[in-house]
CSV table of C-alpha atoms in Angstrom, one decimal:
chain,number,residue,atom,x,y,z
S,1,UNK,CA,45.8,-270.0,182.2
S,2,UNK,CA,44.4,-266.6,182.1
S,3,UNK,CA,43.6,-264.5,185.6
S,4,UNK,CA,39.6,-265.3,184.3
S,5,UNK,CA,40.0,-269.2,184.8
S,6,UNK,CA,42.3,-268.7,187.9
S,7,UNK,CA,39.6,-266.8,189.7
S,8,UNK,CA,37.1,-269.6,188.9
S,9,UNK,CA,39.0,-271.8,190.3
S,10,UNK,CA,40.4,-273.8,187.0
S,11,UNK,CA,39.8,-274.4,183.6
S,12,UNK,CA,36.2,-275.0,184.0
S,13,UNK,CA,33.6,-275.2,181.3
S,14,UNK,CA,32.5,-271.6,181.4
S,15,UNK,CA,36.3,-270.4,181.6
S,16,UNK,CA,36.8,-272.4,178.9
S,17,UNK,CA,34.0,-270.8,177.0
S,18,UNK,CA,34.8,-267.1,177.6
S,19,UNK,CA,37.8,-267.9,176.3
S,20,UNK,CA,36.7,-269.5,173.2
S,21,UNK,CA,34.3,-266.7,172.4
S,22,UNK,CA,37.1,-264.2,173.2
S,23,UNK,CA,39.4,-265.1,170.9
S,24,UNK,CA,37.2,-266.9,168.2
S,25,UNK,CA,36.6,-263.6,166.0
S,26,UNK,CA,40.0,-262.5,166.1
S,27,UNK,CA,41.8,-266.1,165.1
S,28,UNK,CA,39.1,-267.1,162.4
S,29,UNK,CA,40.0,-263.8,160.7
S,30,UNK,CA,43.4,-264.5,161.0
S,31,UNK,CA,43.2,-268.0,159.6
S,32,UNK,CA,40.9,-266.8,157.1
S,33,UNK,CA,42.9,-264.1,155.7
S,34,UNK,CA,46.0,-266.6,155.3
S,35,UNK,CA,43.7,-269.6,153.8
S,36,UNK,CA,41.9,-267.7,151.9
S,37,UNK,CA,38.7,-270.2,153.0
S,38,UNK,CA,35.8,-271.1,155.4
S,39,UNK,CA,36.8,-274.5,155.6
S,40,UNK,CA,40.5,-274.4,156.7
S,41,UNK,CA,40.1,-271.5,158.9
S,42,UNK,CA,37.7,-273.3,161.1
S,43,UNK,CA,39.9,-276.6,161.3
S,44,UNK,CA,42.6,-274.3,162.3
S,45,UNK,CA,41.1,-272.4,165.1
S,46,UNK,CA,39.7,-275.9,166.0
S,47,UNK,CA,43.4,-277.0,166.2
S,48,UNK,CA,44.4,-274.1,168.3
S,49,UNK,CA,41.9,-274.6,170.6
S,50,UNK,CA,42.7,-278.2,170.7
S,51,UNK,CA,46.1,-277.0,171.7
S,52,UNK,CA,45.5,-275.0,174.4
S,53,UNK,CA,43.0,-276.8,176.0
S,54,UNK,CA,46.2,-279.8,175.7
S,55,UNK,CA,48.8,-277.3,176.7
S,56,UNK,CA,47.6,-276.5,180.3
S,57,UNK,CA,49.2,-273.0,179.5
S,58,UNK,CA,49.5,-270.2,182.0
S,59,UNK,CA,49.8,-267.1,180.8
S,60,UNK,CA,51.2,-263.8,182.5
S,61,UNK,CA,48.6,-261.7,180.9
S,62,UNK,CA,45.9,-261.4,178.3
S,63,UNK,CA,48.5,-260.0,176.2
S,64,UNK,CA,51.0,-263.0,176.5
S,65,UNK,CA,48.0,-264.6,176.5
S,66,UNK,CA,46.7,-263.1,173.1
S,67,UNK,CA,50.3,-263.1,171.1
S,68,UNK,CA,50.6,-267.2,172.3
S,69,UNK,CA,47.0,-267.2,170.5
S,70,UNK,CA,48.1,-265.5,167.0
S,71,UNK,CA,51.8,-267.6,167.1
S,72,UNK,CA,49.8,-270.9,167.5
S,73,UNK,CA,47.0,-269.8,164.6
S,74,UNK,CA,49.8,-268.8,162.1
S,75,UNK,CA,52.0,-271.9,163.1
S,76,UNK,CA,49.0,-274.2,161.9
S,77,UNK,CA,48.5,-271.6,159.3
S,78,UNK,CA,51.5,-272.9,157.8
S,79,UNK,CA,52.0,-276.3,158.7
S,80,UNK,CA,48.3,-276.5,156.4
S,81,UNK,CA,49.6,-275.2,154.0
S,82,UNK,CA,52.7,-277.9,153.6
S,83,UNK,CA,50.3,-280.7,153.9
S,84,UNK,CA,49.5,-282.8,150.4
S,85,UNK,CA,45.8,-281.5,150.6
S,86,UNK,CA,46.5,-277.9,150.2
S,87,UNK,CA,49.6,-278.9,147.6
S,88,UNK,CA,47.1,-280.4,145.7
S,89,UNK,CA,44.4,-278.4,145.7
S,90,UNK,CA,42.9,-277.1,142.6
S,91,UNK,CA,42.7,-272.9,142.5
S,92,UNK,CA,39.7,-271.2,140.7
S,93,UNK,CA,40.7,-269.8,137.4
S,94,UNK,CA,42.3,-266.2,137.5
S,95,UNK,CA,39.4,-263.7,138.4
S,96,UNK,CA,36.6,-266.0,139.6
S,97,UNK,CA,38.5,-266.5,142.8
S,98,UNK,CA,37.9,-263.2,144.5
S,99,UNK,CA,38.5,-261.9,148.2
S,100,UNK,CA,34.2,-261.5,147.9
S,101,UNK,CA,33.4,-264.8,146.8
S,102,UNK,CA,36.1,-266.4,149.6
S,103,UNK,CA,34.2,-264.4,152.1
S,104,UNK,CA,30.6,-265.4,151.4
S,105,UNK,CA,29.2,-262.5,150.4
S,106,UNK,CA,25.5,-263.5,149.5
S,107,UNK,CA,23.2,-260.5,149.9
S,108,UNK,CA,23.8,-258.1,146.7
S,109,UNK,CA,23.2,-254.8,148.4
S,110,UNK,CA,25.5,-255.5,151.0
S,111,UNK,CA,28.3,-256.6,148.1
S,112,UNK,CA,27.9,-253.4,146.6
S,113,UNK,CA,28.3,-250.9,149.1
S,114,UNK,CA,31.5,-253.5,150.2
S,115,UNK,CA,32.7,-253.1,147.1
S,116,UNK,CA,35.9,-250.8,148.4
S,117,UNK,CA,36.5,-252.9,151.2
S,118,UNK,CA,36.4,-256.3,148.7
S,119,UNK,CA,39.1,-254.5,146.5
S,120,UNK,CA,41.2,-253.6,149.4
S,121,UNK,CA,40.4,-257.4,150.8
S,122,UNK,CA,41.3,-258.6,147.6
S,123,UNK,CA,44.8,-256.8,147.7
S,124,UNK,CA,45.8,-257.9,151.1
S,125,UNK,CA,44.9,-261.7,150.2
S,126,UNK,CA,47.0,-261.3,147.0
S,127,UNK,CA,50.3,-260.3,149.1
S,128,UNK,CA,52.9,-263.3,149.5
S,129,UNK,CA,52.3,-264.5,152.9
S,130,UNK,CA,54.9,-262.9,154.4
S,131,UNK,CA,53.8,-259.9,154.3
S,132,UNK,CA,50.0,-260.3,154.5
S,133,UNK,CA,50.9,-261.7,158.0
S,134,UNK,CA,52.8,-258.7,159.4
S,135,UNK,CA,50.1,-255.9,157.6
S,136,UNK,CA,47.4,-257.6,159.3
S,137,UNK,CA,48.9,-257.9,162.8
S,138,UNK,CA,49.8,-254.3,162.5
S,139,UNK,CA,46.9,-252.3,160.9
S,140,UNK,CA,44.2,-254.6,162.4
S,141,UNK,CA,45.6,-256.3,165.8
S,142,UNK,CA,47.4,-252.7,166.5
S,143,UNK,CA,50.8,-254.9,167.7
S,144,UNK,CA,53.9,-253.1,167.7
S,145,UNK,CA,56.9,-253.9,166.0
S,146,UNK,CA,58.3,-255.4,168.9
S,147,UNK,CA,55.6,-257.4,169.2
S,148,UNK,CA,54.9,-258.7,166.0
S,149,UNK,CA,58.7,-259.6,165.9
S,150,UNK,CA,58.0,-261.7,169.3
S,151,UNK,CA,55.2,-263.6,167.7
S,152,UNK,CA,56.6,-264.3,164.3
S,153,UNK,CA,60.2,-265.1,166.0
S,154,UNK,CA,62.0,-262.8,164.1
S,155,UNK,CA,64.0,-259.4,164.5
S,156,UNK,CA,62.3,-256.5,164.7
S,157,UNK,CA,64.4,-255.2,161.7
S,158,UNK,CA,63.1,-257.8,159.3
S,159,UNK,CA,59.4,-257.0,160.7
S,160,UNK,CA,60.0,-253.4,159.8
S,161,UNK,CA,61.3,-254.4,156.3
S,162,UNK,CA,58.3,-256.7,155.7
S,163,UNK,CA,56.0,-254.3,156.5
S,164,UNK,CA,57.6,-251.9,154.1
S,165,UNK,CA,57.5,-253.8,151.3
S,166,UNK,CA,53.8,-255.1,152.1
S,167,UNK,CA,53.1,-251.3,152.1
S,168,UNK,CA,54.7,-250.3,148.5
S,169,UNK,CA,53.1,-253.8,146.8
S,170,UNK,CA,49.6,-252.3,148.4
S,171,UNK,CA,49.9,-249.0,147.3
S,172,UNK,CA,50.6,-250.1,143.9
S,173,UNK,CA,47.6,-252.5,143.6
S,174,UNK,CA,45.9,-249.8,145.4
S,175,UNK,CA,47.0,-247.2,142.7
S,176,UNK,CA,48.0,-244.9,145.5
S,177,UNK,CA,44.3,-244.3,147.0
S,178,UNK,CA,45.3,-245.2,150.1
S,179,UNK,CA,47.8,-243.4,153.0
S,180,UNK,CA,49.5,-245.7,155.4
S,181,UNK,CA,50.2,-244.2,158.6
S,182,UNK,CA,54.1,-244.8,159.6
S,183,UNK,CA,56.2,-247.1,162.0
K,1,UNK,CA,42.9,-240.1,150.3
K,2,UNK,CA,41.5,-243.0,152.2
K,3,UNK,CA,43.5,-244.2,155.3
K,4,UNK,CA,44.4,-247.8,154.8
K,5,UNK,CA,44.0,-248.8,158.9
K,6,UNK,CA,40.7,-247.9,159.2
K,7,UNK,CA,39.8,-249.1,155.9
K,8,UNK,CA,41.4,-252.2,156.0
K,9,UNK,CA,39.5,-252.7,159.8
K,10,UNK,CA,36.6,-252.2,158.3
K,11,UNK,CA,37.4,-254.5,155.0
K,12,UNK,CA,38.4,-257.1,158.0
K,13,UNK,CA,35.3,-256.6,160.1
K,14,UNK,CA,32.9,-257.7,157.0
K,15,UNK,CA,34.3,-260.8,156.8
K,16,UNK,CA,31.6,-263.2,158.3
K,17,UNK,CA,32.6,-265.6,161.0
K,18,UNK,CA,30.8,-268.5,161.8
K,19,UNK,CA,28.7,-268.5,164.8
K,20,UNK,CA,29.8,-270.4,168.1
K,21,UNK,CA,27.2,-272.4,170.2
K,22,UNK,CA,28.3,-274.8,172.8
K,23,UNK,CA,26.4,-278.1,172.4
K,24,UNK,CA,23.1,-278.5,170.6
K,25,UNK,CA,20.6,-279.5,172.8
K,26,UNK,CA,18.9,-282.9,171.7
K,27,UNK,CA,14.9,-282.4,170.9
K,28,UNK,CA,15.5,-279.0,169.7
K,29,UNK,CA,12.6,-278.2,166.7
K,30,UNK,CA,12.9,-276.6,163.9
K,31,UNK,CA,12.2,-277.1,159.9
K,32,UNK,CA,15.0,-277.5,157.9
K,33,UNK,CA,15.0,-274.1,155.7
K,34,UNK,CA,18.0,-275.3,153.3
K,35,UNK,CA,21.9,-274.7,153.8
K,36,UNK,CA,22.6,-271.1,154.5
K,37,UNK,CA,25.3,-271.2,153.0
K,38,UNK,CA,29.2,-269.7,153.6
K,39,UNK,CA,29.5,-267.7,156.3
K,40,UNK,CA,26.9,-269.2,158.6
K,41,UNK,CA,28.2,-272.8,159.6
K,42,UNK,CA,28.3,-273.4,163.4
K,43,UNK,CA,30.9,-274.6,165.2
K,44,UNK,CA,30.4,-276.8,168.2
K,45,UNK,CA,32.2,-276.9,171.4
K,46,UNK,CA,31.8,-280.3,173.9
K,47,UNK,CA,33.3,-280.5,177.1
K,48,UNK,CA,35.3,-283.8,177.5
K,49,UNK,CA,36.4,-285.3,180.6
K,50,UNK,CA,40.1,-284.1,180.6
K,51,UNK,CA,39.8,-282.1,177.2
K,52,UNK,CA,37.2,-280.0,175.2
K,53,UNK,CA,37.3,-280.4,171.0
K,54,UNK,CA,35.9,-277.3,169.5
K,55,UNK,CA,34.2,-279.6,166.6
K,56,UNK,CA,32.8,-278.1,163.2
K,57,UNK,CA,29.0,-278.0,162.8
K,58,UNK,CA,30.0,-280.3,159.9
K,59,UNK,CA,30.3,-283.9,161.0
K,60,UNK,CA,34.8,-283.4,160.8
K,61,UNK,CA,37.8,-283.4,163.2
K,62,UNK,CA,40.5,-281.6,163.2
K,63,UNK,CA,42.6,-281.0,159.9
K,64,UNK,CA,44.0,-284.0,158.6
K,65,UNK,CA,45.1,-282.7,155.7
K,66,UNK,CA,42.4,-285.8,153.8
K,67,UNK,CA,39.6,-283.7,151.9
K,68,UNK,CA,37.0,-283.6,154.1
K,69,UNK,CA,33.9,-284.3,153.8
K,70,UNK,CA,30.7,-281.7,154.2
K,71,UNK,CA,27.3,-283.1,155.1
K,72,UNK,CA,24.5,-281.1,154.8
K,73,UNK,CA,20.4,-282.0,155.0
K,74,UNK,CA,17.5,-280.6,153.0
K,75,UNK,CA,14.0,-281.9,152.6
K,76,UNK,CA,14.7,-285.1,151.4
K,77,UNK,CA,18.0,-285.9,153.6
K,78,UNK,CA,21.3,-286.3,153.5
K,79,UNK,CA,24.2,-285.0,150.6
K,80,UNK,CA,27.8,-285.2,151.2
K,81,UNK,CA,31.0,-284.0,149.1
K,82,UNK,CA,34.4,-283.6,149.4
K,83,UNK,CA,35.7,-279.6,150.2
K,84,UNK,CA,38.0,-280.0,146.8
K,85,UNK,CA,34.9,-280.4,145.0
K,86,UNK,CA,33.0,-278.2,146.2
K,87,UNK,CA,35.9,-275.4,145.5
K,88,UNK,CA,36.2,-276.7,141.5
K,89,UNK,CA,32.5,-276.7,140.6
K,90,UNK,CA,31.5,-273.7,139.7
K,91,UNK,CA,33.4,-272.3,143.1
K,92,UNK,CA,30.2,-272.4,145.3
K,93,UNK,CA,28.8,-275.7,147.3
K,94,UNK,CA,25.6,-274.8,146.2
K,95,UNK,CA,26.2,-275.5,142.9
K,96,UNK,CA,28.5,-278.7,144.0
K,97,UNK,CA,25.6,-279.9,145.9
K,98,UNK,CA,23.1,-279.3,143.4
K,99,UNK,CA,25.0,-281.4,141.1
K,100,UNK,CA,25.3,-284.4,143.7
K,101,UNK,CA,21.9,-284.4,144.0
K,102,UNK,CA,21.0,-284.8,140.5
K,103,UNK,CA,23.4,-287.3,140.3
K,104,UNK,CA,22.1,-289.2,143.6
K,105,UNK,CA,18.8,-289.5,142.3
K,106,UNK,CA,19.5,-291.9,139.9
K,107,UNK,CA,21.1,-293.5,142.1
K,108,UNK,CA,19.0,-293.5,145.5
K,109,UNK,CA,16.6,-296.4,144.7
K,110,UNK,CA,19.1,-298.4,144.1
K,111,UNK,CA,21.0,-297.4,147.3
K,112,UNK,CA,17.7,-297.9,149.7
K,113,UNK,CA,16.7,-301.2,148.0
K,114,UNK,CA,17.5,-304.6,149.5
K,115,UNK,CA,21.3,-305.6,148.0
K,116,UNK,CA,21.4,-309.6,147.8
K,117,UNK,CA,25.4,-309.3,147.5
K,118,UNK,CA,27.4,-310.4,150.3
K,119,UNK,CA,31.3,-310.5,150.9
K,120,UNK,CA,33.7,-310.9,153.4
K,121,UNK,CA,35.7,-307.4,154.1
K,122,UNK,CA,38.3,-306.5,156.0
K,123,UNK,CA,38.1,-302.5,157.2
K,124,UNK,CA,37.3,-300.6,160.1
K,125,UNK,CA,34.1,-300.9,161.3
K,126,UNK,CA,32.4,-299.8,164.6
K,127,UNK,CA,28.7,-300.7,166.1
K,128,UNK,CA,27.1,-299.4,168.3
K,129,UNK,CA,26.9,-301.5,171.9
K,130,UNK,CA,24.7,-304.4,171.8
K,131,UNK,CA,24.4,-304.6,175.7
K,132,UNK,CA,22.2,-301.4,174.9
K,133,UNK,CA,19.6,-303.4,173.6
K,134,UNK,CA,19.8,-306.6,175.0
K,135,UNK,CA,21.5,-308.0,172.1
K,136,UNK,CA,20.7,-307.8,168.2
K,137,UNK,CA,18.3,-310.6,167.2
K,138,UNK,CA,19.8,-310.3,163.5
K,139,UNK,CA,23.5,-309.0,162.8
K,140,UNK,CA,24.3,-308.9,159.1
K,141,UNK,CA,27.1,-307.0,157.0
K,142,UNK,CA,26.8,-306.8,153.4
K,143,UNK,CA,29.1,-305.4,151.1
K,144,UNK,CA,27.9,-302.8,148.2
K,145,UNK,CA,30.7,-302.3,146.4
K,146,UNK,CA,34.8,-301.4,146.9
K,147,UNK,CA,33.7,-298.7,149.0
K,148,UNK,CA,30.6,-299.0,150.6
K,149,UNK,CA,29.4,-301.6,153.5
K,150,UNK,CA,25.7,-302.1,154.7
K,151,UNK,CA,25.3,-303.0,158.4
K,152,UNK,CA,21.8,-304.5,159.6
K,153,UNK,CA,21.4,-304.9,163.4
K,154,UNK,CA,17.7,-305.8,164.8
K,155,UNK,CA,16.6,-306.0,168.1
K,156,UNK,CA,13.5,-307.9,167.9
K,157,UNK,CA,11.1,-304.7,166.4
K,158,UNK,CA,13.9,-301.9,165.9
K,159,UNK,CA,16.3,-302.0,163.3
K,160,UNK,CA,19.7,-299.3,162.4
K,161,UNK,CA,20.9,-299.8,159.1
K,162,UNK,CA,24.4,-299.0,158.7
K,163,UNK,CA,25.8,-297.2,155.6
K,164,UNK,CA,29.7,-296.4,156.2
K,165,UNK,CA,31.3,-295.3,153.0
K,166,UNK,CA,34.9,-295.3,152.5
K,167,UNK,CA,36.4,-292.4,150.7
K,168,UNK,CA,40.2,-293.1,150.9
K,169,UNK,CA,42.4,-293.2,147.7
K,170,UNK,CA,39.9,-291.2,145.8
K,171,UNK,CA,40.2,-287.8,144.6
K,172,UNK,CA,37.2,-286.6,145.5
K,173,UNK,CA,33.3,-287.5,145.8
K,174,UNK,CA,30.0,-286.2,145.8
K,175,UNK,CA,26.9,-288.4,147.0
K,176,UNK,CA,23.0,-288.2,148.1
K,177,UNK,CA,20.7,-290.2,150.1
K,178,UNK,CA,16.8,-289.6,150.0
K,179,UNK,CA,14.3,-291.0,152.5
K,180,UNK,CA,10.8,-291.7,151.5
K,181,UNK,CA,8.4,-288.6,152.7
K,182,UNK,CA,11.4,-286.5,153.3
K,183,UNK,CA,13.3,-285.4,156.4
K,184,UNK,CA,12.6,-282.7,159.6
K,185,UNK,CA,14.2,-280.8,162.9
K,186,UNK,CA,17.7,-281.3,161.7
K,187,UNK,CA,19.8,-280.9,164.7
K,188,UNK,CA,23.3,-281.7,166.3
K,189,UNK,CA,24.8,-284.3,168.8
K,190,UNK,CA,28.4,-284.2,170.1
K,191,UNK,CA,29.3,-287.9,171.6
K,192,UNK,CA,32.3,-287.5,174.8
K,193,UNK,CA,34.8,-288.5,172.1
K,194,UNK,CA,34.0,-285.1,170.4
K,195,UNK,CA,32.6,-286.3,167.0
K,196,UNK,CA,29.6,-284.5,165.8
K,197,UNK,CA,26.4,-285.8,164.2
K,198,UNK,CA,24.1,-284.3,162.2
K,199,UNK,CA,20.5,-286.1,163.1
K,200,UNK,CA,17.2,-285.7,161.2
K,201,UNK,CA,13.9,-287.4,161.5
K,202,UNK,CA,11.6,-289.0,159.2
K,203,UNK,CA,8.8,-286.8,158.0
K,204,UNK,CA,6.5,-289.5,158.5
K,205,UNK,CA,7.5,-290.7,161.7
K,206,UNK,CA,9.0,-293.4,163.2
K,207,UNK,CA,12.5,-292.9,162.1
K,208,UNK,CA,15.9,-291.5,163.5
K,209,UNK,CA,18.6,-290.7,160.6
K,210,UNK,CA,22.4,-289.3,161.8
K,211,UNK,CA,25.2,-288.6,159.7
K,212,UNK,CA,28.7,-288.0,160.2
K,213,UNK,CA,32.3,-288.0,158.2
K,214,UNK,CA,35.3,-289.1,160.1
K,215,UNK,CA,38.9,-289.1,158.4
K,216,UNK,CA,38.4,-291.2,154.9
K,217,UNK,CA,35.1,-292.1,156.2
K,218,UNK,CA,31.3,-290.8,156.3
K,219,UNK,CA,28.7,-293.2,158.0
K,220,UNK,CA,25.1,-292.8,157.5
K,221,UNK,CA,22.9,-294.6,160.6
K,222,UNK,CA,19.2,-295.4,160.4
K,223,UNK,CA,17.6,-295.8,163.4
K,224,UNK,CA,13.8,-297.7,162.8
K,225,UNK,CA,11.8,-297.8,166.5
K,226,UNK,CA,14.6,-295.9,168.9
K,227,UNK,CA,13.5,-292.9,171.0
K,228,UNK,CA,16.2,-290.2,171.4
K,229,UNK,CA,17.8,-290.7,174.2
K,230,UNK,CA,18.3,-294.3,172.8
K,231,UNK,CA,19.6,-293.0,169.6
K,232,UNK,CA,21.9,-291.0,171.4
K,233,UNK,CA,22.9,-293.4,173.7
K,234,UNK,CA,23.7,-296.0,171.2
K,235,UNK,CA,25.5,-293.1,168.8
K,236,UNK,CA,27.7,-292.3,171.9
K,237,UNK,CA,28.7,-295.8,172.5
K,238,UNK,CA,30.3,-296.1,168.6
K,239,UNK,CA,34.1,-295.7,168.9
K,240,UNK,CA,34.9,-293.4,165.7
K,241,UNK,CA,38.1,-293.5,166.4
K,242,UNK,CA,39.3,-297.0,164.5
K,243,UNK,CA,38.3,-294.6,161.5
K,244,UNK,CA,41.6,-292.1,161.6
């Protein structure tokens, strides 16, 4: 339970809430971004709060509390994407599926001044999973090595490796516009 | 040359994320102004004794991994289809939809109109808790079809007509149901066991509608003489469950 809900006394209602609203944004996106839909996303955060309100989980501190978060989203992540509704689902023909579309844009002014940030979207949601997991935690959740490696349960080696080749499949759909800080 | 982290943040940041409200609150007034569309669906939380489901805006549960259904209202009430469907025409619900609804006019009339037919079935049902209304005067389950039943319960003047469509086994669907006059003030109720209804009224009065898909399942209620808090009250005492 997070020091919030201890100091009110429990996992009340309103604890509950903050806690929901806290980590919403940041677990939709991450569902999103390995669905590639509205739909699934929510059912998935739905699961994960399902979970933890099931769990009774205490938590050290917002970070343990945060990295439990992210493993629990990607677990569902992929045990969604074994299931036989996702095996059978039918995929939009090559180029009508695109990272804009997914996302809802609706509002044309706003699509084109997005229209970088669809491309880049668009190449991050074409990466094998593998690697869009680890590029997201570490350019947009700003987790270290370490503690991507912790989440994902595997060594940090591999991490660093999957990150690398996320990077060079990126620059090369990105035709080199791009500079990627290193790790 | 563009750095990749802050673009990428800021790629990330555009993607819309629905909006969270805890529970509707019942009586809440407002016009329907038609399905907003991606981005904008609501996600409701309800606090359960011992438990709290965070339940889509939709009428669902939790991933099953069954293609669920999506309910949505406009002015003349209720269309449902399955999310596969909704993906393979024409990649947007709103054309999905708008394809249901052609199709569902046809066949409305036919839905609303008394059905002489009458079968014995065997398949999950629920009703809602007679003791609520001192008993139903008339009780009476009619079969439309392999998938659909009709329930009428009367309790002397009100009536609730029943519509629970089964959805299992098929590969996807796509329906409509119209009221006469058209439909207002769509808005949300959560029962304890965390399933979500969308309600509507009648524009001409006198009429309660809810919807709601569980698992294989979506069931359409009619409610002909019941205030809201009776509504509710008898929606809340349905056991969903016996549907996953």
């Amino acid at each position: 339970m997070s020091d919030l809900a201890k100091e009110e006394g429990g996992r009340n209602r309103e604890s509950l809430q903050h806690t929901i609203e806290t980590y919403f944004p940041t677990l939709y996106r991450i569902a999103f971004l390995q669905m590639k839909n509205t739909a699934d996303a929510e059912d998935i955060v739905q699961e994960v709060f399902f979970r933890y309100m099931k769990s009774g989980m205490e938590f050290e501190s917002r970070e343990h509390e945060k990295a439990w978060f992210i493993k629990v989203t990607l677990n569902c992540c992929r045990k969604l994407w074994r299931s036989p509704w996702v095996k059978r689902r039918v995929t939009l023909p090559e180029g009508e599926e695109r990272a804009g579309d997914v996302c809802g844009e609706t509002a044309e002014s706003s699509y084109l001044k997005d229209e970088q940030s669809r491309e880049l979207l668009q190449a991050v949601l074409e990466l094998p999973d593998k690697y869009r997991e680890v590029i997201h935690l570490f350019y947009y959740e700003e987790l270290a090595v370490k503690e991507i490696a912790e989440i994902l349960e595997k060594q940090e080696s591999t991490v660093t490796s999957l990150l690398t080749r996320g990077r060079r499949i990126l620059k090369r759909k990105l035709q080199e516009e791009y500079c990627f800080e290193e790790f | 040359m563009k750095n990749f982290r802050e673009s990428y943040r800021k790629a990330v940041d555009a993607i819309p994320v629905p909006e969270f409200v805890m529970r509707e609150a019942a009586g809440r007034k407002q016009k329907i102004g038609g399905f907003d569309g991606r981005g904008k669906r609501n996600v409701a939380a309800a606090a359960v004794a011992g438990g709290m489901f965070v339940i889509c805006a939709l009428g669902g549960v939790a991933a099953t991994g069954y293609a669920k259904s999506i309910i949505r209202t406009d002015e003349n009430g209720f269309q449902t289809i399955d999310m596969r469907n909704a993906l393979t025409q024409g990649g947007t619900e709103e054309a999905a939809f708008d394809g249901a609804q052609a199709e569902a006019a046809e066949q409305s009339e036919e839905k609303q109109s008394e059905n002489k037919r009458s079968e014995e079935v065997l398949c999950p049902l629920t009703e809602p808790d007679a003791s609520l209304v001192g008993g139903w005067t008339l009780k009476e389950y009619q079969s439309l079809g392999e998938q659909e039943i009709l329930t009428r319960l009367e309790a002397g003047e009100k009536r609730i007509l029943f519509h629970q469509y089964d959805y299992s086994g098929t590969e996807g669907h796509a329906f409509a149901i119209s009221y006469a006059g058209g439909v207002e003030n769509e808005r949300l109720y959560t029962t304890d066991q965390g399933f979500t209804y969308k309600l509507v009224d009648s524009v001409e009065g006198g009429e309660i509608h809810a919807a709601v898909a569980v698992g294989d399942y979506e069931l359409i209620l009619d409610f002909s003489g019941f205030g809201e808090e009776e509504t509710e009250a008898l929606l809340e005492s349905m056991d969903l469950t016996v549907y996953l």
